XYZ file of C-alpha atoms in Angstrom:
668
model
C 0.908 27.951 -20.195
C 3.321 28.371 -17.145
C 2.492 27.125 -13.645
C 4.500 28.708 -11.223
C 4.184 30.541 -7.599
C 3.992 34.527 -8.263
C 6.763 36.890 -7.848
C 4.720 39.155 -5.566
C 5.114 38.191 -1.866
C 2.336 37.297 0.085
C 1.691 38.780 3.794
C 2.961 36.449 6.241
C -0.261 34.823 7.893
C -1.196 35.115 11.508
C -1.688 31.725 13.355
C -4.923 31.328 14.928
C -4.427 30.537 18.801
C -5.329 27.301 20.020
C -4.620 25.336 16.663
C -2.415 22.221 17.446
C 1.007 22.902 16.154
C 3.419 19.919 15.206
C 6.342 19.543 17.651
C 9.833 20.416 16.567
C 11.376 17.142 15.920
C 14.995 18.143 15.855
C 17.270 19.709 13.300
C 20.012 17.131 12.303
C 21.378 17.774 8.599
C 24.762 17.993 7.828
C 25.955 21.421 6.503
C 25.759 19.832 2.874
C 22.418 18.398 3.550
C 21.563 21.964 5.066
C 22.292 23.810 1.841
C 20.905 21.339 -0.440
C 17.736 21.496 1.588
C 17.815 25.215 1.452
C 18.232 25.073 -2.591
C 15.655 22.752 -2.791
C 12.776 24.613 -1.054
C 13.965 27.887 -2.964
C 13.444 25.895 -6.246
C 9.785 26.672 -5.869
C 10.290 30.605 -5.509
C 10.712 33.214 -8.278
C 14.566 34.264 -8.097
C 13.578 37.776 -7.367
C 12.145 36.600 -3.838
C 15.171 34.112 -3.030
C 16.887 36.890 -0.884
C 14.077 37.518 1.084
C 12.726 34.057 1.875
C 16.138 32.252 2.000
C 16.720 33.365 5.714
C 13.059 32.938 6.475
C 13.135 29.088 5.319
C 16.704 28.632 6.923
C 14.732 29.855 10.445
C 11.933 27.389 9.598
C 14.575 24.244 9.197
C 16.349 25.402 12.210
C 13.559 26.002 14.471
C 10.734 23.616 13.332
C 13.074 20.770 11.879
C 11.402 21.288 8.515
C 10.947 23.926 5.783
C 7.035 24.219 5.689
C 6.958 27.537 3.885
C 4.551 29.075 6.135
C 4.787 32.415 4.206
C 2.516 30.774 1.446
C -0.155 29.091 3.937
C -3.438 30.881 3.130
C -4.824 32.768 5.878
C -7.884 31.194 8.114
C -9.459 27.994 7.955
C -9.417 25.657 4.944
C -12.731 24.506 4.944
C -13.981 22.050 1.814
C -16.243 24.263 -0.067
C -19.004 23.056 -2.582
C -17.112 21.499 -5.758
C -19.016 24.329 -7.820
C -16.971 27.009 -5.969
C -13.560 25.875 -7.238
C -12.001 26.676 -10.453
C -11.347 23.909 -12.982
C -11.528 22.704 -16.463
C -12.470 19.210 -15.628
C -14.539 17.795 -12.777
C -11.923 15.627 -11.070
C -9.353 18.739 -10.881
C -12.442 20.345 -8.904
C -13.027 17.305 -6.852
C -9.592 16.731 -5.476
C -9.679 20.374 -4.479
C -12.577 19.658 -2.312
C -10.556 16.751 -0.801
C -7.538 18.416 -0.081
C -8.903 21.386 1.672
C -11.277 18.858 3.741
C -7.749 17.349 4.544
C -6.216 20.615 5.842
C -9.331 21.920 7.937
C -9.064 22.787 11.525
C -12.013 20.424 12.182
C -10.090 17.491 10.407
C -6.102 17.945 10.466
C -4.180 16.948 13.142
C -1.731 19.795 12.697
C -3.229 21.966 9.906
C -0.280 24.625 9.994
C 2.437 21.963 9.060
C -0.058 19.993 6.668
C -0.419 17.185 8.832
C -3.734 15.353 8.346
C -3.278 12.672 11.301
C -1.053 10.080 12.502
C 1.531 12.716 13.869
C 3.393 12.970 10.476
C 0.954 12.188 7.595
C 1.032 14.847 5.318
C -1.041 16.166 2.305
C 2.092 17.390 0.836
C 5.295 18.765 2.313
C 5.278 22.242 1.942
C 2.753 25.215 1.135
C 4.471 26.145 -1.876
C 3.574 22.622 -3.287
C 0.256 23.151 -2.052
C -0.376 26.176 -4.145
C 1.265 24.620 -7.261
C -0.805 21.360 -6.896
C -3.895 23.833 -6.631
C -2.831 25.546 -9.828
C -2.476 22.437 -11.639
C -5.649 20.944 -10.600
C -7.296 24.290 -11.635
C -5.997 24.032 -15.367
C -5.766 20.434 -15.871
C -8.282 18.810 -18.253
C -9.628 15.314 -18.969
C -6.759 14.622 -21.497
C -4.226 15.120 -18.882
C -2.622 13.388 -15.647
C -0.937 15.106 -12.824
C 1.747 13.209 -11.274
C 2.615 14.017 -7.808
C 6.110 12.532 -6.228
C 6.259 12.917 -2.467
C 4.202 16.226 -2.532
C 5.972 17.427 -5.480
C 3.713 18.182 -8.465
C 6.027 16.855 -11.357
C 3.590 18.113 -13.919
C 1.062 17.542 -16.416
C 1.171 14.784 -18.791
C -1.082 14.000 -22.038
C -3.196 11.174 -21.661
C -7.140 10.549 -22.065
C -10.235 10.707 -20.357
C -10.111 6.901 -19.403
C -6.663 7.417 -17.715
C -6.299 8.606 -14.225
C -6.257 12.480 -13.511
C -3.881 12.164 -10.775
C -1.037 9.512 -9.586
C 0.728 9.908 -6.492
C 3.405 8.151 -4.811
C 4.970 9.068 -1.292
C 8.379 8.233 0.221
C 9.088 4.985 -1.944
C 12.416 4.778 -0.481
C 14.979 2.582 -2.055
C 15.602 -0.621 -0.152
C 18.949 0.278 1.055
C 17.866 3.518 2.769
C 14.143 2.610 3.622
C 14.535 3.189 7.161
C 13.017 5.590 9.601
C 16.452 7.658 10.170
C 17.226 8.017 6.541
C 13.687 9.161 5.829
C 13.814 11.775 8.531
C 16.798 13.070 6.535
C 15.088 12.760 3.406
C 12.033 14.728 4.694
C 13.972 17.610 6.468
C 15.893 17.935 3.076
C 12.293 18.555 1.289
C 12.605 15.061 -0.634
C 10.135 12.585 1.262
C 6.565 13.060 2.239
C 4.986 10.546 4.683
C 1.709 10.255 3.185
C 0.296 7.891 5.994
C -2.535 6.573 3.916
C -5.359 8.659 3.142
C -3.303 11.654 4.026
C -1.225 11.865 1.068
C -4.024 10.142 -0.944
C -6.165 13.201 -0.175
C -8.780 10.652 0.461
C -9.104 11.262 4.606
C -12.873 12.044 5.823
C -11.943 12.644 9.533
C -12.111 10.009 12.365
C -15.465 8.692 10.748
C -13.391 6.695 8.658
C -12.109 4.607 11.280
C -15.232 4.334 13.352
C -16.733 1.624 11.372
C -13.591 -0.508 11.836
C -13.317 -0.129 15.463
C -16.757 -0.731 15.664
C -16.649 -4.135 13.745
C -13.451 -4.868 15.563
C -14.945 -4.375 18.842
C -18.598 -6.414 18.259
C -16.563 -9.312 16.761
C -13.947 -9.382 19.576
C -17.099 -9.581 22.040
C -18.552 -12.303 20.031
C -15.217 -14.109 19.857
C -14.311 -13.844 23.585
C -16.918 -12.689 25.616
C -19.980 -14.543 24.543
C -21.712 -11.900 22.998
C -24.344 -13.288 20.607
C -24.712 -12.152 16.953
C -27.683 -9.872 17.397
C -26.137 -8.786 20.507
C -23.978 -5.768 21.566
C -21.232 -4.824 24.110
C -23.760 -3.401 27.094
C -22.229 -4.398 30.441
C -18.652 -4.908 29.303
C -15.300 -2.909 29.598
C -12.919 -1.937 26.741
C -9.731 0.174 27.654
C -7.280 1.955 25.233
C -5.269 4.728 24.572
C -5.155 7.596 21.873
C -7.656 10.474 20.870
C -6.055 11.715 18.130
C -6.770 11.600 14.222
C -7.682 8.258 13.734
C -7.699 7.240 17.388
C -10.111 9.600 18.369
C -12.665 7.071 16.802
C -12.505 4.712 19.834
C -14.875 6.177 22.574
C -17.744 6.649 19.728
C -17.225 3.330 18.188
C -17.169 2.069 21.580
C -20.521 3.907 22.184
C -22.088 2.516 19.275
C -21.080 -0.737 20.198
C -22.709 -0.508 23.527
C -19.626 -0.709 25.791
C -18.265 0.999 28.589
C -14.809 2.638 27.385
C -11.844 4.274 29.064
C -9.611 6.174 26.679
C -6.482 7.369 27.949
C -4.779 10.575 26.054
C -1.888 12.806 27.347
C -2.693 15.758 25.273
C -5.319 17.669 26.740
C -6.267 19.564 23.432
C -7.125 16.070 21.877
C -9.302 15.382 24.772
C -10.991 18.788 24.312
C -11.617 18.131 20.719
C -13.485 14.925 21.059
C -15.393 16.275 23.952
C -16.388 19.397 22.012
C -17.579 17.016 19.013
C -19.844 14.869 21.044
C -17.404 11.707 20.500
C -16.528 11.444 24.294
C -19.057 11.906 27.069
C -16.767 12.243 30.309
C -13.418 13.601 30.902
C -11.484 13.082 34.136
C -7.744 13.150 35.229
C -8.711 10.890 38.159
C -7.898 7.251 37.863
C -10.298 5.924 40.485
C -13.100 8.227 39.091
C -12.693 6.975 35.421
C -13.006 3.217 36.736
C -16.001 4.053 38.866
C -17.702 5.890 35.831
C -17.231 2.754 33.748
C -18.521 0.253 36.416
C -21.764 2.309 37.070
C -22.102 2.082 33.122
C -21.585 -1.527 33.031
C -23.926 -1.975 36.039
C -26.615 -0.031 34.050
C -25.566 -1.730 30.793
C -25.410 1.502 29.220
C -22.941 2.842 26.727
C -20.401 5.173 28.260
C -17.024 6.740 27.019
C -14.552 8.660 29.145
C -11.477 10.295 28.353
C -8.815 9.600 30.932
C -6.236 12.850 30.798
C -2.914 10.864 31.701
C -0.826 8.184 30.755
C -2.024 4.566 29.953
C 0.583 2.774 31.591
C -0.815 4.259 34.967
C -4.382 3.484 33.902
C -3.225 -0.203 33.236
C -1.349 -0.351 36.480
C -4.170 1.264 38.662
C -6.278 -1.665 37.004
C -3.852 -4.349 38.396
C -3.402 -2.870 41.868
C -6.869 -2.666 42.613
C -7.877 -5.987 40.916
C -10.050 -4.144 38.448
C -10.971 -6.544 35.337
C -10.557 -5.280 31.892
C -11.915 -7.450 29.228
C -10.911 -5.974 26.092
C -7.681 -3.793 26.314
C -5.775 -2.356 22.969
C -3.740 0.625 22.102
C -4.080 3.301 19.287
C -1.091 5.687 19.649
C 0.997 6.665 16.930
C 3.426 4.197 17.328
C 4.582 3.859 13.561
C 6.624 7.377 14.925
C 7.329 6.064 18.538
C 10.525 8.231 18.783
C 8.841 11.308 17.010
C 6.258 11.858 19.685
C 3.779 9.440 18.702
C 4.367 7.746 22.142
C 4.385 9.582 25.288
C 6.580 8.154 27.938
C 4.884 7.512 31.232
C 6.532 9.390 34.054
C 6.787 12.677 32.058
C 4.389 15.577 30.873
C 2.886 16.013 27.480
C 5.142 19.194 27.459
C 8.345 17.567 29.012
C 7.821 15.357 25.774
C 7.613 17.946 23.633
C 10.724 19.684 24.896
C 12.645 16.257 24.745
C 11.826 15.793 21.168
C 13.535 19.069 20.202
C 16.301 19.140 22.752
C 17.409 15.733 23.953
C 16.493 12.927 21.362
C 18.593 10.490 22.945
C 17.091 10.909 26.395
C 13.598 10.810 24.991
C 13.985 7.656 23.013
C 15.639 6.009 26.369
C 12.259 7.193 28.195
C 10.180 5.486 25.368
C 11.857 2.188 25.439
C 11.599 2.199 29.597
C 7.924 2.943 29.283
C 7.200 0.580 26.351
C 8.600 -2.016 28.848
C 6.713 -1.132 31.588
C 3.605 -0.741 29.355
C 4.370 -4.347 28.364
C 4.766 -5.722 31.702
C 1.332 -4.531 32.685
C -0.391 -6.059 29.624
C 1.292 -9.481 30.404
C 0.099 -9.238 33.874
C -3.703 -8.461 32.843
C -3.663 -11.220 29.937
C -2.601 -13.791 32.505
C -5.716 -12.536 34.703
C -7.846 -13.037 31.541
C -7.720 -9.900 29.523
C -8.134 -10.086 25.726
C -5.528 -7.684 24.281
C -5.291 -6.989 20.898
C -2.735 -4.511 18.824
C -4.703 -2.221 16.546
C -2.147 -2.258 14.342
C -0.439 0.748 15.209
C 3.094 -0.760 15.407
C 2.556 -1.235 19.257
C 3.860 -4.647 19.576
C 6.785 -3.913 17.114
C 7.709 -0.903 18.960
C 7.986 -3.155 22.258
C 9.950 -5.694 20.452
C 12.647 -2.805 18.978
C 12.733 -1.461 22.785
C 14.365 -4.642 23.531
C 11.466 -6.957 24.935
C 12.428 -10.011 22.756
C 10.099 -12.106 24.617
C 6.940 -10.576 22.845
C 8.393 -12.465 19.568
C 6.252 -15.523 18.639
C 8.732 -17.631 17.198
C 11.557 -16.453 20.060
C 13.873 -15.345 17.221
C 12.858 -12.455 15.384
C 9.534 -10.545 14.365
C 8.550 -11.929 11.138
C 5.999 -14.532 12.563
C 4.562 -11.670 14.379
C 3.954 -11.292 18.121
C 2.852 -13.524 21.340
C -0.507 -11.177 21.255
C -2.610 -10.700 17.806
C -3.099 -8.247 15.677
C -6.646 -7.150 15.249
C -6.284 -8.053 11.707
C -4.732 -11.470 12.743
C -7.547 -12.168 14.971
C -10.548 -10.458 13.814
C -10.579 -7.998 10.810
C -8.612 -10.353 8.721
C -10.526 -13.759 9.075
C -13.948 -11.895 9.508
C -13.863 -9.057 7.094
C -10.809 -8.830 4.798
C -11.122 -12.553 3.687
C -14.522 -12.000 2.688
C -13.880 -8.753 0.828
C -15.221 -6.255 2.891
C -13.213 -3.226 3.418
C -13.708 0.573 4.119
C -15.411 1.612 1.345
C -16.380 5.479 1.329
C -17.661 8.247 -0.271
C -18.078 12.174 -0.351
C -20.802 14.108 -1.703
C -18.963 17.184 -3.412
C -21.922 19.298 -3.389
C -21.500 19.873 0.266
C -25.215 19.173 0.724
C -26.484 17.283 3.769
C -29.435 16.221 1.798
C -27.417 14.482 -0.567
C -25.468 12.541 2.091
C -28.953 11.146 3.538
C -30.209 10.131 -0.192
C -26.859 7.908 -0.587
C -27.057 6.589 2.848
C -30.699 5.149 1.766
C -29.432 4.214 -1.603
C -26.880 2.211 -0.058
C -29.131 0.445 2.627
C -31.049 -1.018 -0.556
C -27.887 -2.557 -1.832
C -26.782 -4.489 1.008
C -28.049 -8.464 1.228
C -28.832 -8.063 4.825
C -29.730 -11.355 5.500
C -26.539 -13.105 3.632
C -24.114 -12.815 6.549
C -23.780 -11.661 9.912
C -21.163 -9.027 8.488
C -23.732 -7.616 6.147
C -26.383 -7.150 8.798
C -23.865 -5.254 10.748
C -23.220 -2.932 8.005
C -26.929 -2.557 7.214
C -27.174 -1.339 11.170
C -24.383 0.953 10.807
C -25.611 2.713 7.692
C -29.175 2.968 8.905
C -28.031 4.644 12.201
C -25.110 6.647 10.396
C -27.258 9.749 10.618
C -28.634 9.294 14.301
C -24.888 8.774 15.222
C -23.693 11.935 14.065
C -20.545 10.967 12.493
C -19.693 13.857 9.855
C -16.503 15.739 10.559
C -15.810 18.083 7.780
C -17.336 17.535 4.348
C -20.475 15.434 3.943
C -18.714 11.951 3.807
C -19.639 8.381 4.968
C -17.950 5.145 5.418
C -19.671 1.728 5.158
C -17.848 -1.565 5.220
C -18.568 -3.537 1.722
C -17.451 -6.522 -0.061
C -16.337 -6.387 -3.729
C -19.969 -6.602 -5.161
C -21.599 -4.592 -2.706
C -18.925 -1.813 -3.521
C -19.628 -2.213 -7.308
C -23.149 -2.077 -6.901
C -23.284 0.884 -4.481
C -20.849 2.770 -6.891
C -22.981 1.821 -10.058
C -26.148 3.083 -8.095
C -24.724 6.511 -7.158
C -23.422 7.038 -10.531
C -26.941 6.634 -11.772
C -28.320 8.987 -9.285
C -25.826 11.664 -10.179
C -26.773 11.081 -14.026
C -30.560 11.534 -12.978
C -30.025 14.613 -11.003
C -30.993 13.383 -7.920
C -27.705 14.144 -6.194
C -24.457 16.166 -7.009
C -21.140 14.589 -8.240
C -19.752 11.818 -5.513
C -16.122 10.818 -4.920
C -15.528 7.255 -4.074
C -12.571 5.735 -2.327
C -11.636 3.901 0.553
C -9.319 3.657 3.320
C -5.847 2.341 2.028
C -6.347 -0.350 5.189
C -8.156 -2.643 2.938
C -8.459 -6.094 1.626
C -5.885 -5.614 -1.325
C -4.257 -1.974 -0.723
C -1.898 -2.793 1.746
C 0.995 -5.210 2.412
C 1.800 -4.745 6.087
C 3.148 -7.969 8.157
C 2.025 -6.379 11.087
C -1.131 -5.231 10.425
C -2.905 -5.550 7.078
C -1.430 -8.842 6.209
C -0.888 -10.241 9.579
C -3.383 -13.159 8.714
C -1.375 -14.225 6.071
C 0.577 -17.474 7.020
C 2.514 -18.380 3.852
C 5.509 -16.463 4.559
C 4.356 -13.793 1.714
C 3.356 -11.365 4.703
C 6.788 -9.480 3.974
C 6.136 -9.144 0.370
C 4.758 -5.927 -1.167
C 3.343 -7.375 -4.814
C -0.226 -7.189 -3.841
C -0.228 -3.378 -2.932
C 1.816 -2.579 -5.954
C -0.291 -4.722 -8.213
C -3.446 -2.885 -6.641
C -2.163 0.196 -7.427
C -0.899 -0.600 -10.860
C -4.459 -2.136 -11.899
C -6.111 0.971 -10.386
C -4.162 2.903 -12.887
C -4.724 0.877 -15.900
C -8.628 0.874 -15.279
C -8.626 4.610 -15.046
C -9.609 5.038 -11.580
C -9.716 9.236 -11.295
C -6.794 9.228 -8.614
C -4.297 6.561 -7.717
C -1.669 6.577 -4.929
C 1.133 4.371 -3.525
C 2.806 5.041 -0.270
C 5.360 3.442 1.661
C 5.049 3.447 5.661
C 1.012 3.544 5.939
C -0.299 3.490 9.442
C 2.873 1.411 10.670
C 5.920 3.328 9.864
C 8.506 3.603 6.938
C 9.914 0.349 5.725
C 6.969 -1.634 7.430
C 4.345 -1.364 4.939
C 3.316 -0.493 1.146
C -0.354 0.683 0.604
C -2.386 2.014 -2.185
C -5.555 3.804 -2.647
C -7.871 5.380 -5.003
C -10.286 8.099 -5.666
C -13.180 7.976 -8.182
C -15.450 10.612 -9.168
C -18.775 9.695 -10.068
C -19.987 12.419 -12.875
C -22.973 10.334 -14.054
C -21.322 9.366 -17.383
C -21.260 5.842 -19.281
C -17.565 6.151 -18.984
C -17.670 6.256 -15.192
C -20.017 3.074 -15.125
C -17.527 0.950 -17.266
C -14.597 2.059 -15.174
C -16.521 1.134 -12.307
C -17.677 -2.163 -13.434
C -13.789 -3.321 -14.184
C -12.208 -1.456 -11.367
C -14.105 -2.170 -8.176
C -14.073 -6.021 -8.755
C -10.174 -5.852 -9.317
C -9.575 -3.427 -6.488
C -11.171 -5.939 -3.913
C -10.542 -9.429 -5.533
C -6.915 -9.012 -6.172
C -6.567 -9.110 -2.390
C -9.324 -11.849 -1.694
C -7.140 -14.232 -4.294
C -3.955 -13.605 -2.611
C -5.530 -14.212 0.813
C -6.953 -17.486 -0.812
C -3.540 -18.599 -2.005
C -2.163 -18.125 1.265
C -5.018 -20.796 2.505
C -6.956 -18.807 4.539
C -10.544 -20.475 4.507
C -12.843 -17.800 3.951
C -10.893 -16.241 1.405
C -11.020 -19.605 -0.549
C -14.765 -19.975 -0.141
C -15.258 -16.433 -1.329
C -12.765 -16.959 -4.194
C -14.581 -20.335 -5.305
C -17.728 -18.636 -5.277
C -16.270 -15.799 -7.352
C -14.975 -17.881 -9.854
C -18.428 -19.641 -10.110
C -20.452 -16.533 -10.764
C -17.800 -14.591 -12.910
C -16.178 -17.142 -15.431
C -18.459 -16.228 -17.988
C -17.158 -12.573 -17.513
C -13.423 -13.358 -18.040
C -12.555 -13.615 -14.479
C -10.494 -16.517 -12.773
C -8.656 -16.987 -9.362
C -5.883 -19.656 -9.040
C -6.975 -22.018 -6.171
C -4.666 -23.860 -4.072
C -4.439 -27.729 -3.159
C -4.237 -28.448 0.518
C -1.703 -30.792 1.646
C -2.992 -33.001 4.572
C -1.589 -32.375 7.702
C -0.840 -35.703 8.674
C 1.438 -36.154 5.447
C 3.309 -33.059 6.352
C 3.803 -34.459 9.920
C 4.904 -37.557 8.823
C 7.567 -36.201 6.092
C 9.044 -33.457 8.774
C 9.114 -36.277 11.330
C 10.940 -38.535 8.955
C 13.583 -35.754 8.253
C 14.181 -35.061 11.904
C 12.550 -31.683 11.792
C 10.737 -30.734 14.911
C 7.202 -29.390 14.174
C 6.349 -26.025 16.029
C-alpha cells in the first residue's frame, strides 16, 4: 500500500463568488526560508508535476502569504454527507471524514478556501494536499491502526489495536524559546505549523451552536450576579452590548435572544452580518448608531428579546453611549484578539477594506492603528464601568491585547499580567466558579447518519439523563435541551451541544451507545469544545479562576490529552494557542465514536470521568470551594471504583496574615 497524491494534475477549481477569503497577511520569509517553504510544499507532489506546480505555489506564497495548494481544493461545497456515503475500513475513519467536511463547508467555515474554520487562523490542516492525504489514510485505516497528524501533516499509519485511538493530532507545539507569534508566523508560512485553534484542528467544530450555550449560560449568570435576575428569571428588559459576528462570536445575538436580552453586537465585516441575518441568528441590521440604541430601548421597554447587528466599529458604539448617557448593563467583546495584529481586530477610524489592505501592504502602520484603537477602546470601557456597567472579557485575549498595546494600568498587580487584569475574564467571574468547578462543560455530539430525527431522539434521551432538580445549573441545561429544537440551532451537520458534568456526560454517552446498539439511531460522534473543565490551561481564560499560581502551568491539558490517549478515545488532539493565541494556552480535546459495541461502553466508563474530573481535581487543589465540594463528593461516591482525589488542607487567614505581618511583608 502506498498513500500519495496522484501524478495526474487536477483541473484548477473555480472560486464561488461571495465566499469569504482569508486576508493576505504578508510575506516575510528570508530567501533561504522561501526556498525551504517551496521544497516543503513540493514534497507532497509527485516529481513529474514539480515543474508545473512550483511557480504556482510560489505565486500563492507571494500573493496570499501561505501555500494553500488551491489546485487540489475539491470543486464546490464540502457539506458533510451521511457516514455511509464515505469510504472506509472502520467506522472511525468514515466518522472523521464527516467531521472534516463539516468543518470546511461553506455554511460553517470562516474562510473555506483557506481551510480556516473559525477564529481568523484556525485551520483543519495547512493545505489541500494534506487534506487529500488525510482523507486517503482515513479511507484505508483499519481498527488496528492509528493515524498520526502533526500540524496538519499526516505522518502515517502505525500499528495499534482496537482499544487505542484511531487518530492522534498535535498542532503548533512550538519549542519554548520559539513559542511566540512572530516565530509561529514564520513556521506557518514555511508550512510546518498549523493553528488548530481548538475544534478546528481537532475536527470537532459544529458551527456557532457550540458557543451559543456557553454564552447563554454566561449571560444568565452575569444577570443573576450583577442585575438581581432571579434563578428562574431571564434578561428581559436588560441590555447587552458586545462585538463580533464571525465564527464563534456569531453566537452572541442568538444566545442573547434565548436569554431574553436586548443585544447590540458591532461588526465591521458586512459579509458576517449578512450570514447571521440570513441564518436568522440576528433580527435587525443597521449602520446608524442612534437607530441601534433606539431599537434596543424599545425592546427593553416591551421586555422582549431583541438582537441588533450594528455595522460599524464597537469603539464608536461605546463612545456614542457615553456621549448620550445611555446605560449599558452588560458589556463584553468577542473579536479575535488572539490574532489582534493578523486582522482579528479592526482599528477604529478605518474601514474593513482598508484594514485588509494594510494587513498586506503596511503591517507596521496597521499595528500602530490597532494599538491606538485598543487604548481608545479601553478608555471607553473604563468610563462605562465607572458609570455602573459590568464588563467581562470573553476570553478572546482582549485585555491581554490592551496590555500588550502599552496600557499597563489594566494590570491587576501593577507589575505584569500574571495575576490577571482589573476586569474579570468571564471564566474568572462566571464560568469558572459556577460551571467548571462543578465539572459542567460543553459536551457535544454529532448524529453521523445526517438524519434530523436522530438528533431529536438524542435530545429527548439527554433530557431524561439530567437531574434537573439538583442545582440551578441542571435546570438551565434541561431548559436548554428542551428548547434546542425550537431555537433552530443547527448549522451544518446534525449536532447538539449540552453543558454537562462528569457523571452527566458518562450517563448520556452510555445511553447514546445503547441507542446505537438497539438500532434506534445511527452512529454518534461524541466530543466537547476544548474550552472545558480540564482540556485547557489558559491563564487569561479557562484557568483564570485558579489563584494558586498554577494558572501558568500546562500540566492539566497535557495530562488530559495523555489520559484520553491511554483510555482509547477515538480521536485525541493537543494544540498550542487555543482561542487566545500562540504561547498563551495549551489545550486538548477528543472525539469518541459510539458504534453500539461493548468496547465503546468500557472506554466511555473510564474516559468520561477522567476527562472531566482531572480538571475538577486541579481546581480543587487550587482551593476553589465548589471544586473542593465536588471532589469530596466524588471521593465518597467513587472510592469503591478505584478513584481518589487529593484534597488540600486550608490554612487560616488569620495565621497567614499574622506570619506575613511578623516578617514585614505587606499583604495586598
